[in-house]
Coordinates of C-alpha atoms and ligand atoms in Angstrom, one line a residue:
M127 CA 184.7 96.9 103.8
A128 CA 187.0 94.7 101.7
S129 CA 190.2 96.8 102.4
D130 CA 192.2 94.7 99.8
N131 CA 189.9 95.9 97.0
P132 CA 192.1 95.7 93.9
L133 CA 190.2 98.7 92.3
I134 CA 190.4 97.2 88.8
R135 CA 191.4 93.6 87.9
D136 CA 195.1 93.5 86.8
R137 CA 194.6 90.5 84.6
F138 CA 191.8 92.2 82.8
V139 CA 193.9 95.4 82.2
D140 CA 196.8 93.3 80.9
F141 CA 194.5 91.3 78.7
L142 CA 193.0 94.5 77.3
L143 CA 196.3 96.3 76.7
H144 CA 198.1 93.4 75.1
D145 CA 195.6 90.8 73.8
V146 CA 192.8 93.1 72.6
L147 CA 194.5 96.5 71.9
D148 CA 197.9 95.2 71.0
V149 CA 199.4 98.3 72.5
T150 CA 203.0 97.4 71.8
S151 CA 202.2 97.8 68.1
L152 CA 202.0 101.5 68.7
T153 CA 205.7 101.6 69.1
R154 CA 205.8 101.4 65.3
C155 CA 204.9 105.1 65.4
P156 CA 208.1 107.0 65.7
H157 CA 206.6 109.1 68.5
F158 CA 206.4 106.0 70.7
A159 CA 209.5 104.2 69.3
E160 CA 211.6 104.7 72.5
H161 CA 209.0 102.6 74.4
E162 CA 208.5 98.9 74.6
R163 CA 206.1 96.5 76.3
E164 CA 208.2 96.6 79.5
T165 CA 208.1 100.4 79.9
F166 CA 204.3 100.3 79.4
D167 CA 203.9 97.7 82.0
L168 CA 206.2 99.5 84.4
Y169 CA 204.0 102.6 84.2
V170 CA 200.8 100.6 84.7
A171 CA 202.4 98.9 87.7
A172 CA 203.5 102.2 89.3
C173 CA 200.0 103.6 89.0
R174 CA 198.5 100.4 90.5
R175 CA 200.9 100.7 93.5
L176 CA 200.2 104.3 94.2
A177 CA 196.5 103.8 93.8
R178 CA 196.4 101.0 96.2
S179 CA 198.9 102.1 98.8
R180 CA 198.1 105.9 98.9
L181 CA 195.0 106.9 97.1
F182 CA 192.4 104.4 98.1
P183 CA 193.3 104.5 101.8
T184 CA 192.6 108.3 101.9
Y185 CA 189.4 108.2 99.9
R186 CA 187.0 108.0 102.8
A187 CA 188.7 110.7 104.8
M188 CA 188.5 113.1 101.9
D189 CA 184.9 112.2 101.3
E190 CA 184.1 113.0 104.9
A191 CA 185.9 116.3 105.1
P192 CA 184.9 118.4 102.1
P193 CA 186.6 121.7 101.2
R194 CA 185.7 124.7 103.2
L195 CA 185.8 128.5 102.5
E196 CA 187.8 130.5 105.1
S197 CA 188.4 134.2 104.6
G198 CA 187.9 134.0 100.9
R199 CA 190.2 131.0 100.4
V200 CA 189.3 127.3 99.9
I201 CA 191.0 124.9 102.3
V202 CA 191.1 121.3 101.2
H203 CA 192.0 118.1 103.1
A204 CA 195.6 118.1 104.2
E205 CA 196.3 114.9 102.3
V206 CA 195.6 116.6 98.9
K207 CA 198.9 118.5 98.9
R208 CA 200.9 115.3 99.6
L209 CA 198.9 113.1 97.1
F210 CA 199.2 115.8 94.4
R211 CA 203.0 115.8 94.8
E212 CA 203.1 112.0 94.7
L213 CA 201.0 112.0 91.5
V214 CA 203.4 114.6 90.0
D215 CA 206.4 112.5 90.9
L216 CA 204.7 109.4 89.3
G217 CA 204.6 111.4 86.1
A218 CA 200.8 111.4 85.9
L219 CA 200.5 115.1 84.9
N220 CA 202.3 114.8 81.6
A221 CA 202.5 111.0 81.0
T222 CA 201.3 111.4 77.4
R223 CA 203.1 114.7 76.7
P224 CA 206.3 114.8 74.6
T225 CA 209.7 114.7 76.3
S226 CA 210.2 118.3 75.0
V227 CA 207.8 119.5 77.7
G228 CA 209.1 117.1 80.3
G229 CA 206.6 114.3 79.6
Q230 CA 207.0 110.6 79.2
Q231 CA 205.6 110.4 75.6
L232 CA 203.4 107.4 76.5
P233 CA 200.5 106.4 74.3
M234 CA 197.1 107.6 75.6
T235 CA 196.0 104.0 75.5
V236 CA 198.5 103.1 78.2
A237 CA 198.0 106.2 80.3
A238 CA 194.2 105.8 80.2
L239 CA 194.2 102.3 81.6
A240 CA 197.0 103.1 84.1
H241 CA 195.2 106.2 85.3
A242 CA 192.0 104.3 85.7
Y243 CA 193.6 102.8 88.8
L244 CA 194.3 106.2 90.2
M245 CA 190.7 107.3 89.5
A246 CA 189.3 104.1 91.0
G247 CA 191.4 104.7 94.1
N248 CA 190.4 108.3 94.7
L249 CA 188.5 110.1 92.1
S250 CA 188.8 113.6 93.7
A251 CA 192.6 113.3 94.2
Y252 CA 193.1 112.4 90.6
G253 CA 190.8 115.3 89.6
Y254 CA 193.4 117.9 90.4
V255 CA 195.8 116.1 88.1
G256 CA 193.3 115.6 85.2
L257 CA 192.3 119.3 85.2
T258 CA 195.9 120.5 85.4
T259 CA 197.0 118.3 82.5
G260 CA 194.1 119.5 80.4
A261 CA 194.8 123.2 81.1
A262 CA 198.5 122.8 80.5
H263 CA 197.9 120.9 77.3
L264 CA 195.7 123.7 75.9
I265 CA 198.4 126.2 76.4
E266 CA 201.0 123.8 75.0
A267 CA 198.8 123.4 71.8
F268 CA 197.6 127.0 71.3
G269 CA 199.7 129.3 73.5
S270 CA 202.7 131.5 72.5
D271 CA 206.2 130.7 73.8
A272 CA 205.7 133.3 76.4
L273 CA 202.4 131.8 77.7
R274 CA 204.0 128.4 77.6
S275 CA 206.9 129.4 79.9
T276 CA 204.6 131.5 82.2
F277 CA 201.8 129.1 82.6
M278 CA 202.4 125.6 81.0
T279 CA 205.7 124.9 82.6
P280 CA 204.7 125.5 86.2
M281 CA 201.6 123.4 85.6
Y282 CA 203.5 120.5 84.1
E283 CA 206.0 120.7 87.0
G284 CA 203.1 120.5 89.4
R285 CA 203.9 123.8 91.1
W286 CA 200.6 125.3 89.8
S287 CA 197.3 123.6 89.0
G288 CA 194.7 124.3 86.3
T289 CA 191.0 124.5 85.7
M290 CA 188.5 124.8 82.8
A291 CA 186.2 127.7 83.5
L292 CA 183.4 127.6 81.0
T293 CA 180.1 127.5 82.9
E294 CA 178.3 130.6 84.0
P295 CA 175.0 130.7 85.9
Q296 CA 173.0 131.3 82.8
A297 CA 175.2 129.3 80.4
G298 CA 175.7 125.6 81.2
S299 CA 174.8 123.4 78.3
S300 CA 174.5 126.4 76.0
L301 CA 178.0 127.9 75.9
A302 CA 176.7 130.3 73.2
D303 CA 175.3 132.3 76.0
V304 CA 178.6 133.0 77.8
T305 CA 178.7 136.7 78.8
S306 CA 182.1 137.1 80.6
S307 CA 183.9 139.9 78.9
A308 CA 187.5 140.7 77.9
T309 CA 188.7 144.3 77.2
P310 CA 192.0 144.6 75.3
T311 CA 194.7 146.8 76.9
S312 CA 197.9 148.2 75.3
E313 CA 200.0 146.0 77.6
G314 CA 199.2 142.7 75.9
H315 CA 196.7 141.3 78.3
H316 CA 192.9 141.7 78.5
L317 CA 190.8 142.9 81.4
I318 CA 188.4 140.1 82.3
R319 CA 185.0 140.5 84.0
G320 CA 182.4 137.9 84.7
S321 CA 181.0 135.1 86.9
K322 CA 181.8 131.5 86.6
I323 CA 180.2 128.6 88.5
F324 CA 180.9 125.0 89.3
I325 CA 184.6 125.5 88.6
S326 CA 186.4 122.3 89.8
G327 CA 189.7 122.8 91.4
G328 CA 188.8 126.6 91.2
D329 CA 190.6 127.4 94.4
H330 CA 192.5 125.4 97.0
D331 CA 195.6 125.5 99.2
A332 CA 197.4 122.4 97.6
T333 CA 199.4 124.3 95.0
E334 CA 201.0 127.8 95.0
N335 CA 198.7 129.1 92.2
V336 CA 195.8 128.1 90.0
V337 CA 195.5 128.9 86.3
H338 CA 191.9 129.2 84.9
L339 CA 191.3 128.6 81.2
V340 CA 188.4 131.0 80.8
L341 CA 185.9 131.5 78.0
A342 CA 185.0 135.1 77.5
R343 CA 184.0 137.6 74.8
I344 CA 186.3 140.3 73.6
D345 CA 184.4 143.6 73.5
G346 CA 182.4 143.9 70.3
A347 CA 182.7 140.2 69.4
P348 CA 179.9 138.6 67.5
R349 CA 177.1 136.9 69.5
G350 CA 177.0 133.1 69.8
T351 CA 179.8 130.5 69.8
K352 CA 181.8 132.3 67.1
G353 CA 182.4 135.3 69.4
I354 CA 184.0 133.4 72.3
S355 CA 187.7 133.5 73.0
L356 CA 190.0 131.6 75.4
F357 CA 192.1 133.2 78.1
A358 CA 194.6 132.1 80.7
V359 CA 193.6 133.8 83.9
P360 CA 195.7 133.0 87.0
R361 CA 194.6 133.4 90.6
L362 CA 198.0 135.2 91.2
R363 CA 199.9 137.0 88.4
L364 CA 203.5 137.7 88.1
D365 CA 204.4 141.4 88.6
A366 CA 207.2 143.2 86.9
G367 CA 209.7 142.0 89.6
G368 CA 208.6 138.3 89.2
A369 CA 206.6 138.2 92.5
L370 CA 203.1 136.6 92.6
V371 CA 200.4 139.2 93.3
P372 CA 196.6 138.9 93.5
N373 CA 194.8 139.0 90.1
D374 CA 191.3 140.1 91.2
V375 CA 190.0 136.5 91.0
H376 CA 187.6 135.8 94.0
V377 CA 185.8 132.8 95.3
S378 CA 182.2 133.8 95.8
G379 CA 181.0 130.4 97.1
V380 CA 181.9 126.7 97.4
I381 CA 179.3 124.2 96.0
H382 CA 178.2 121.7 98.6
K383 CA 178.4 118.6 96.5
I384 CA 176.9 115.2 97.1
G385 CA 180.0 113.5 95.6
W386 CA 183.6 114.2 94.5
R387 CA 183.9 115.7 97.9
G388 CA 187.7 115.9 98.0
L389 CA 187.8 118.3 95.1
P390 CA 186.3 121.8 95.5
S391 CA 183.9 123.2 92.9
V392 CA 183.5 126.9 93.3
A393 CA 181.8 130.0 92.0
L394 CA 184.3 132.6 90.8
S395 CA 184.0 136.3 90.4
L396 CA 186.5 137.8 88.0
G397 CA 187.4 141.4 87.8
E398 CA 185.3 142.9 90.6
S399 CA 187.9 145.7 90.8
N400 CA 188.5 145.8 87.1
D401 CA 192.0 144.4 87.6
C402 CA 191.8 140.8 86.4
H403 CA 194.4 140.2 83.8
G404 CA 193.8 137.4 81.2
W405 CA 196.1 136.4 78.3
L406 CA 194.5 135.3 75.0
V407 CA 195.2 131.6 74.2
G408 CA 194.9 130.9 70.5
P409 CA 193.3 133.3 67.9
P410 CA 190.5 135.7 69.0
H411 CA 186.9 134.3 68.7
Q412 CA 188.3 130.7 68.3
G413 CA 188.1 129.9 72.0
L414 CA 185.5 127.3 71.8
R415 CA 187.3 125.4 69.0
C416 CA 190.5 125.4 71.2
M417 CA 188.5 124.5 74.3
F418 CA 187.0 121.5 72.4
Q419 CA 190.4 120.0 72.3
M420 CA 190.4 119.9 76.1
M421 CA 186.7 119.0 76.3
N422 CA 187.2 116.0 74.0
E423 CA 190.1 114.8 76.2
A424 CA 188.0 115.6 79.2
R425 CA 185.0 113.7 77.9
I426 CA 187.2 110.5 77.5
M427 CA 188.5 111.2 81.0
V428 CA 185.0 111.4 82.4
G429 CA 184.2 108.1 80.8
L430 CA 187.3 106.7 82.5
N431 CA 186.2 108.3 85.8
A432 CA 182.9 106.5 85.4
A433 CA 184.2 103.1 84.4
S434 CA 186.8 103.3 87.3
T435 CA 184.1 104.2 89.8
A436 CA 181.9 101.4 88.7
S437 CA 184.9 99.0 88.8
V438 CA 185.9 99.6 92.4
A439 CA 182.3 99.2 93.5
Y440 CA 181.9 96.1 91.4
L441 CA 184.9 94.4 93.0
E442 CA 183.8 95.5 96.5
S443 CA 180.4 93.9 96.0
L444 CA 182.0 90.8 94.6
A445 CA 184.1 90.4 97.7
Y446 CA 181.1 91.1 99.9
A447 CA 179.0 88.5 98.0
K448 CA 181.6 85.9 98.5
E449 CA 182.0 86.7 102.2
R450 CA 178.5 87.3 103.5
T451 CA 176.3 84.3 104.1
Q452 CA 172.5 84.5 103.9
G453 CA 169.8 81.9 103.4
R454 CA 170.1 78.6 101.6
S455 CA 170.0 77.4 98.0
I456 CA 166.6 77.5 96.4
T457 CA 166.5 73.7 96.4
E458 CA 167.6 73.2 100.0
K459 CA 164.7 72.6 102.3
D460 CA 166.7 71.7 105.5
A461 CA 166.9 74.9 107.6
S462 CA 169.6 73.2 109.8
R463 CA 172.0 73.4 106.9
P464 CA 174.5 76.2 107.1
P465 CA 173.7 79.4 105.1
V466 CA 175.4 79.9 101.8
A467 CA 177.3 82.9 100.5
L468 CA 175.3 85.6 98.7
V469 CA 177.1 84.7 95.4
A470 CA 175.4 81.3 95.5
H471 CA 172.0 83.0 94.7
A472 CA 171.3 83.4 91.0
D473 CA 169.9 86.9 91.4
V474 CA 173.1 88.0 93.1
R475 CA 175.1 86.5 90.2
R476 CA 172.8 88.5 87.9
M477 CA 173.8 91.7 89.6
L478 CA 177.5 90.7 89.5
L479 CA 177.6 89.6 85.9
R480 CA 175.8 92.8 84.8
Q481 CA 178.3 94.9 86.6
K482 CA 181.2 93.0 85.1
A483 CA 179.7 93.4 81.6
I484 CA 179.3 97.1 82.0
V485 CA 182.6 97.8 83.7
E486 CA 184.8 95.7 81.4
G487 CA 182.8 96.7 78.3
A488 CA 183.2 100.4 79.2
L489 CA 187.0 100.0 79.8
C490 CA 187.4 98.3 76.5
V491 CA 185.5 101.1 74.7
L492 CA 187.7 103.6 76.4
G493 CA 190.9 101.7 75.5
A494 CA 189.7 101.4 71.8
V495 CA 188.9 105.2 71.7
S496 CA 192.3 106.0 73.3
R497 CA 194.0 103.9 70.6
Y498 CA 192.2 105.9 67.9
A499 CA 193.5 109.1 69.6
D500 CA 197.1 107.8 69.6
L501 CA 196.9 106.8 65.9
S502 CA 195.1 110.0 64.8
E503 CA 198.0 112.0 66.1
H504 CA 201.0 109.7 65.6
S505 CA 200.5 107.2 62.8
T506 CA 202.9 107.7 59.9
D507 CA 200.1 106.8 57.5
A508 CA 198.0 109.8 56.6
D509 CA 194.9 107.7 55.8
E510 CA 195.1 105.9 59.1
R511 CA 195.5 109.3 60.9
A512 CA 192.4 110.7 59.2
R513 CA 190.3 107.5 59.7
S514 CA 191.3 107.3 63.4
Q515 CA 190.4 111.0 63.9
K516 CA 186.9 110.4 62.4
L517 CA 186.3 107.3 64.6
L518 CA 187.6 109.1 67.6
D519 CA 185.2 112.1 67.0
L520 CA 182.3 109.7 66.4
L521 CA 182.8 107.6 69.4
T522 CA 183.7 110.3 72.0
P523 CA 180.0 110.9 73.0
I524 CA 179.6 107.1 73.6
A525 CA 182.9 106.8 75.5
K526 CA 181.7 109.5 77.8
T527 CA 178.0 108.6 78.2
F528 CA 177.9 104.8 78.2
P529 CA 180.2 104.5 81.3
A530 CA 178.5 107.3 83.0
E531 CA 174.9 106.1 82.5
K532 CA 175.4 102.4 82.8
G533 CA 178.1 102.9 85.4
F534 CA 175.5 104.5 87.6
E535 CA 173.3 101.4 87.1
A536 CA 176.3 99.2 88.0
N537 CA 177.0 101.3 91.1
T538 CA 173.4 100.9 92.3
L539 CA 173.8 97.1 91.8
A540 CA 176.9 97.2 94.0
L541 CA 175.0 98.9 96.7
Q542 CA 172.0 96.5 96.2
I543 CA 174.3 93.5 96.8
H544 CA 175.2 95.0 100.2
G545 CA 171.5 95.0 101.2
G546 CA 170.7 97.2 104.1
Y547 CA 174.4 97.7 104.8
G548 CA 174.8 99.2 101.4
Y549 CA 172.3 102.0 102.3
S550 CA 174.5 103.0 105.3
S551 CA 177.5 105.3 105.1
E552 CA 179.5 102.8 107.0
Y553 CA 180.1 101.1 103.6
L554 CA 181.6 102.6 100.6
P555 CA 179.1 101.8 97.7
E556 CA 176.9 104.8 98.6
A557 CA 179.9 107.1 98.3
W558 CA 180.8 105.7 94.9
L559 CA 177.2 106.0 93.8
R560 CA 177.2 109.7 94.7
D561 CA 180.5 110.2 92.9
Q562 CA 179.2 108.5 89.8
K563 CA 176.2 110.6 89.3
L564 CA 178.2 113.6 88.3
N565 CA 179.6 111.8 85.2
S566 CA 176.4 112.1 83.3
I567 CA 176.2 115.8 84.1
H568 CA 179.5 117.5 83.6
E569 CA 181.4 117.8 80.3
G570 CA 178.1 117.9 78.5
T571 CA 175.1 116.1 79.9
T572 CA 173.7 112.9 78.4
G573 CA 171.1 115.0 76.6
I574 CA 173.8 117.1 75.0
Q575 CA 175.9 114.1 74.0
G576 CA 172.8 112.6 72.3
L577 CA 172.4 115.8 70.3
D578 CA 176.1 115.8 69.4
L579 CA 176.1 112.2 68.2
L580 CA 173.0 112.4 66.1
G581 CA 173.0 116.0 65.0
R582 CA 176.8 116.3 64.3
K583 CA 178.9 113.2 64.5
V584 CA 176.9 110.5 62.5
V585 CA 176.0 112.9 59.7
A586 CA 179.5 114.3 59.4
G587 CA 180.9 114.0 55.9
G588 CA 177.5 113.0 54.5
G589 CA 177.5 109.8 56.5
N590 CA 181.1 108.9 55.6
T591 CA 182.2 108.5 59.2
L592 CA 179.3 106.2 60.0
A593 CA 180.2 104.0 56.9
L594 CA 183.8 103.9 58.2
F595 CA 182.6 102.8 61.6
A596 CA 180.3 100.1 60.1
D597 CA 183.3 98.8 58.1
E598 CA 185.5 98.7 61.2
V599 CA 182.8 96.8 63.2
L600 CA 182.1 94.3 60.4
A601 CA 185.7 93.5 59.9
D602 CA 186.2 92.8 63.6
L603 CA 183.0 90.7 63.7
A604 CA 184.2 88.7 60.7
E605 CA 187.5 88.1 62.4
A606 CA 185.8 87.1 65.6
E607 CA 183.5 84.7 63.8
G608 CA 186.5 82.8 62.5
V609 CA 188.0 82.1 65.9
S610 CA 187.1 78.7 67.3
G611 CA 185.1 79.1 70.5
V612 CA 183.3 82.3 69.5
D613 CA 179.6 81.8 69.1
V614 CA 178.6 82.5 65.5
A615 CA 175.0 83.2 66.4
S616 CA 176.0 85.9 68.8
I617 CA 178.1 87.5 66.2
A618 CA 175.2 87.4 63.7
T619 CA 172.9 89.1 66.3
T620 CA 175.5 91.9 66.7
R621 CA 175.8 92.3 62.9
E622 CA 172.0 92.5 62.5
A623 CA 171.9 95.2 65.2
L624 CA 174.6 97.2 63.4
H625 CA 172.7 97.1 60.1
R626 CA 169.5 98.2 62.0
L627 CA 171.5 101.1 63.5
V628 CA 172.8 102.2 60.1
A629 CA 169.3 102.0 58.5
L630 CA 167.9 103.9 61.4
T631 CA 170.5 106.6 61.0
A632 CA 169.6 107.0 57.3
T633 CA 165.9 107.3 58.1
L634 CA 166.6 110.0 60.7
A635 CA 169.0 111.9 58.6
Q636 CA 166.5 112.0 55.7
R637 CA 163.9 113.5 58.1
G638 CA 166.5 116.1 59.0
V639 CA 167.1 116.9 55.3
A640 CA 163.4 117.1 54.7
G641 CA 163.2 119.8 57.4
D642 CA 161.6 117.6 60.1
V643 CA 164.2 118.4 62.8
E644 CA 162.1 117.2 65.7
G645 CA 161.4 113.9 63.9
M646 CA 165.1 113.4 63.5
M647 CA 166.4 114.6 66.9
G648 CA 163.4 114.0 69.3
H649 CA 164.7 110.6 70.4
S650 CA 168.5 111.5 70.3
A651 CA 169.1 110.1 73.8
D652 CA 167.5 106.8 72.8
Y653 CA 169.6 106.8 69.7
L654 CA 172.7 107.3 71.7
E655 CA 171.7 104.3 73.9
A656 CA 171.1 102.1 70.9
F657 CA 174.5 103.2 69.4
S658 CA 176.2 102.5 72.7
I659 CA 174.8 99.0 72.9
V660 CA 176.2 98.2 69.5
V661 CA 179.6 99.7 70.3
V662 CA 179.9 97.8 73.5
A663 CA 178.8 94.5 71.8
W664 CA 181.5 95.1 69.1
Q665 CA 184.1 95.4 71.9
W666 CA 182.8 92.4 73.7
A667 CA 183.1 90.4 70.4
R668 CA 186.7 91.5 70.1
M669 CA 187.4 90.5 73.7
W670 CA 185.6 87.2 73.1
A671 CA 187.9 86.4 70.1
A672 CA 191.0 87.4 72.1
A673 CA 190.0 85.3 75.0
A674 CA 189.1 82.3 72.8
R675 CA 192.7 82.3 71.5
R676 CA 194.0 81.8 75.1
E677 CA 194.2 78.6 77.1
E678 CA 190.9 78.2 78.9
D679 CA 190.8 79.1 82.6
A680 CA 188.3 81.0 84.9
F681 CA 189.4 84.4 83.6
V682 CA 188.9 83.3 79.9
R683 CA 185.5 81.7 80.8
G684 CA 184.5 85.0 82.6
I685 CA 185.2 87.0 79.4
V686 CA 183.2 84.6 77.3
R687 CA 180.4 84.6 79.8
A688 CA 180.1 88.4 79.9
A689 CA 180.4 88.7 76.1
R690 CA 177.6 86.2 75.6
Y691 CA 175.5 87.8 78.3
W692 CA 175.8 91.3 76.8
I693 CA 175.0 90.3 73.3
A694 CA 172.1 88.0 74.4
T695 CA 170.5 90.5 76.8
E696 CA 171.3 94.0 75.5
V697 CA 171.7 93.8 71.8
P698 CA 168.1 92.8 71.1
R699 CA 167.1 96.1 72.7
V700 CA 168.6 97.9 69.8
L701 CA 165.6 96.9 67.7
Q702 CA 163.2 98.2 70.2
L703 CA 165.1 101.5 70.6
A704 CA 165.3 101.9 66.8
A705 CA 161.5 101.5 66.5
L706 CA 161.1 104.2 69.3
C707 CA 163.5 106.6 67.4
E708 CA 161.4 106.1 64.3
G709 CA 158.3 107.1 66.1
A710 CA 156.8 103.9 67.4
D711 CA 155.9 105.9 70.5
R712 CA 155.7 109.7 70.6
S713 CA 154.7 110.0 74.3
Y714 CA 157.4 112.5 75.2
L715 CA 157.6 114.2 71.9
D716 CA 153.9 115.1 72.1
A717 CA 153.6 115.6 75.9
R718 CA 152.3 119.1 76.7
E719 CA 153.8 121.0 79.5
D720 CA 150.6 120.9 81.5
E721 CA 150.5 117.1 81.3
L722 CA 153.8 116.6 83.0
Ligands
FAD920 C1 180.3 119.1 90.5 C2 180.4 119.8 89.2 C3 181.6 120.1 88.7 C4 181.7 120.9 87.5 N1 182.9 121.3 87.0 C5 183.0 122.2 86.0 C6 184.2 122.8 85.7 O1 185.3 122.4 86.2 N2 184.2 123.7 84.7 C7 183.1 124.1 84.1 O2 183.1 125.0 83.2 N3 181.9 123.6 84.4 C8 181.8 122.6 85.4 N4 180.6 122.1 85.7 C9 179.4 122.5 85.1 C10 178.8 121.5 84.2 O3 179.5 121.3 83.0 C11 177.3 121.9 83.9 O4 176.6 121.7 85.1 C12 176.7 121.1 82.8 O5 177.3 121.5 81.6 C13 175.2 121.4 82.7 O6 174.9 122.7 82.8 P1 173.8 123.3 83.8 O7 174.1 122.8 85.1 O8 173.6 124.7 83.6 O9 172.4 122.5 83.4 P2 171.4 122.9 82.2 O10 172.2 123.3 81.0 O11 170.5 123.9 82.7 O12 170.7 121.6 81.9 C14 169.7 121.0 82.7 C15 169.1 119.8 82.1 O13 168.5 120.2 80.8 C16 169.0 119.5 79.8 N5 169.2 120.3 78.6 C17 169.8 121.6 78.6 N6 169.8 122.0 77.3 C18 169.2 121.1 76.5 C19 169.0 121.0 75.1 N7 169.3 122.0 74.3 N8 168.3 119.9 74.7 C20 168.0 118.9 75.5 N9 168.2 118.9 76.8 C21 168.8 120.0 77.3 C22 170.3 118.9 80.2 O14 170.7 117.7 79.5 C23 170.1 118.7 81.7 O15 169.5 117.5 81.9 C24 180.5 121.3 86.9 C25 179.3 120.9 87.4 C26 179.2 120.2 88.5 C27 177.9 119.8 89.1

C-alpha cells in the first residue's frame, strides 16, 4: 500500500477552484463578502490535513470492524467518536451554513472540494457528518424556532447526529408507497408508527442522541406522494424536566454491508409501544418537497463520495504502477535487461488515463454544480439566481450518477492495475470498489436518475432549461476555441454531440406528447449516459482552456491529455447512444419476461 496516498491531487483542486471555477468571484455575493481567497484556501488545507493525518490512517481498521448490535444498541468502532469530534472542531458540520447558526458561511463550491478529501480519506467517517448536516439543514430551513433550538442546535454543535429515514421495506425507489403513520395529539407532537430500513447512521454510540428525519403519513392523508409529511423523530426525547428519555425507537437489525463498513445502516421499528413522538417539520403533506431539499444536497454529496472514492484508488494505482516492475517494453527482446515499471506499458497507461479522465472530469462537474448552487441562493442578480437554479436542477442527476457509474469503472481499473494483489484484501482497491458500489444505489438508483432527467428535468419549462444549458455549453466552447493551444476539432466534436443531444431530446419529448411514453422513456438510462458524456466533455473543454492559459508543465500537459482523450474516445459514443434512444435497437424494450 502506498501509505503516502495524497487522496486527491492538491494542484488539481487548486486549479479547479481558482483557474476553472474562479471561486474568489463568489465573494461579490454579500453572503460571502467576509471571505477571500486566503480563507478558502485555509479551509481546504485544514481538510487536507485532517483527511491525511487522521481519517485515512483509520480507514482500514473501520472497514475490518463493522458495527455490531448489542442488547438493542449499535456499537461502532471506537475511533468514530474521536473522528466525529475532530470533524466537528474542523467546522465540517456547518461549513456552508450562515454564521447565525454557528456556521462558517463558506460557498458550497469550496466546501465540496475541501470535503472531497475527507471522503477520500474515510468515506464512512465522513458519512456521520454529511447525514447530520443534511438533517440539521432541513430543520433550519423548514422547522419552527422551537424545533430549531431542540434539534438543529445540538446537531450543528455535534452533540447529536442526524439521519434521513425514508426507505421502508416495500417503498425504496417508490416513496409514494410509504406507509409509516403519524397520529396527531393534543400536545403538539404526533405518534409515529412504522418500519424503516437501510437507515444510515440510524443508531450508534458515537453521539449522545440521533435525530431521524422521517417520512410518514398523517392519519387520513391522501395516497401517493402528496400525502407524505416530514417529522423529526429523536432516539431519545426531552421530558418535561429536560432529561433525555427513550422515544420508542428500536433497532430491529443491522445490515451486513459489503462496503461503507464504518457506518451502520439499520432497520428501525418506530412506535412499537405507541409512544414514539415525532414533530412535524414544514407544512403537513409537504414532506417530500421538503425532503427533496436534503435529497438534492445528498445527491451532490453522493457524487462527491463517488469521485473521491475513485480518486484515492486512482492515486493508489498510479503509485503502484510506478513502483512495481514487470516484464519489458514491447520492443525489448533481450530478457537479461531489467524489468520495467508497470506504467511503461501502454495498456497500464490506458487504465491510468481513463481513471484520471473520470475522476477529474467528475470533480469538475461537481465543482460546477456546486457553483450553481451557491449562485442560485446568493447571487444579487435575480436572473442569475433563477438561471443557476434551473441548471442546478437539471444537472443534479448527472452530478450524482456519472461519478457513481463511471467511478465504479475507475475503481475496477485501479484494482486491475494491482493484478492478482488487487484481488486480495491485503490491498485497499477492493475495499474502495465495495464502497463505490453503493453510490449508484442510494439516493435514487441510476434507473431513477434517468427517469428524473428525461421525464422531469429536460422537459421542465417546455424545454426552456435545456435551451439554457445548451447556451451555457456553447458559450464556454466558443471561449475555449479562442484560446491558443485548445484543439479546435475537439471543440467541434463536442459541439456536434451537444446538438445531437438537443435534437434527440426534442424527438423523445414529441413522443411523450403524442402519448408514446415507453418510446420516450424506455432508454432513459442510455439518455442519461449520453447527457453525462456531453456534460463531462464540456467541463474538460473548460479545463483545457484554463490549462492552456498557464505556462506549460507536466500538470498542464496532463490536463490537455485527459481532455483530448475524453473528447476523442467518449464523445463519439453520444451518436451511438442517441440512435439507441431513438429505437435503433429495441432488444430490452421488447424482451419478454420468459426470455430473460
Ligand atoms: C447501504 C445503504 C444505505 C442506505 N441509506 C439510506 C438512508 O440513510 N436512508 C434511507 O431512507 N434509505 C437509505 N438507503 C436505501 C436506498 O435509498 C434504497 O435502497 C434505494 O432507494 C433503492 O430502493 P430499494 O433498495 O427498495 O430497491 P428497488 O426500489 O426495489 O429497486 C431495485 C432495482 O429496480 C430498479 N427500479 C425500481 N423502480 C424502478 C422504476 N420505476 N423504473 C425503472 N427501474 C426501477 C432500480 O433502479 C433498482 O435497480 C440505503 C441503502 C443502502 C443499501
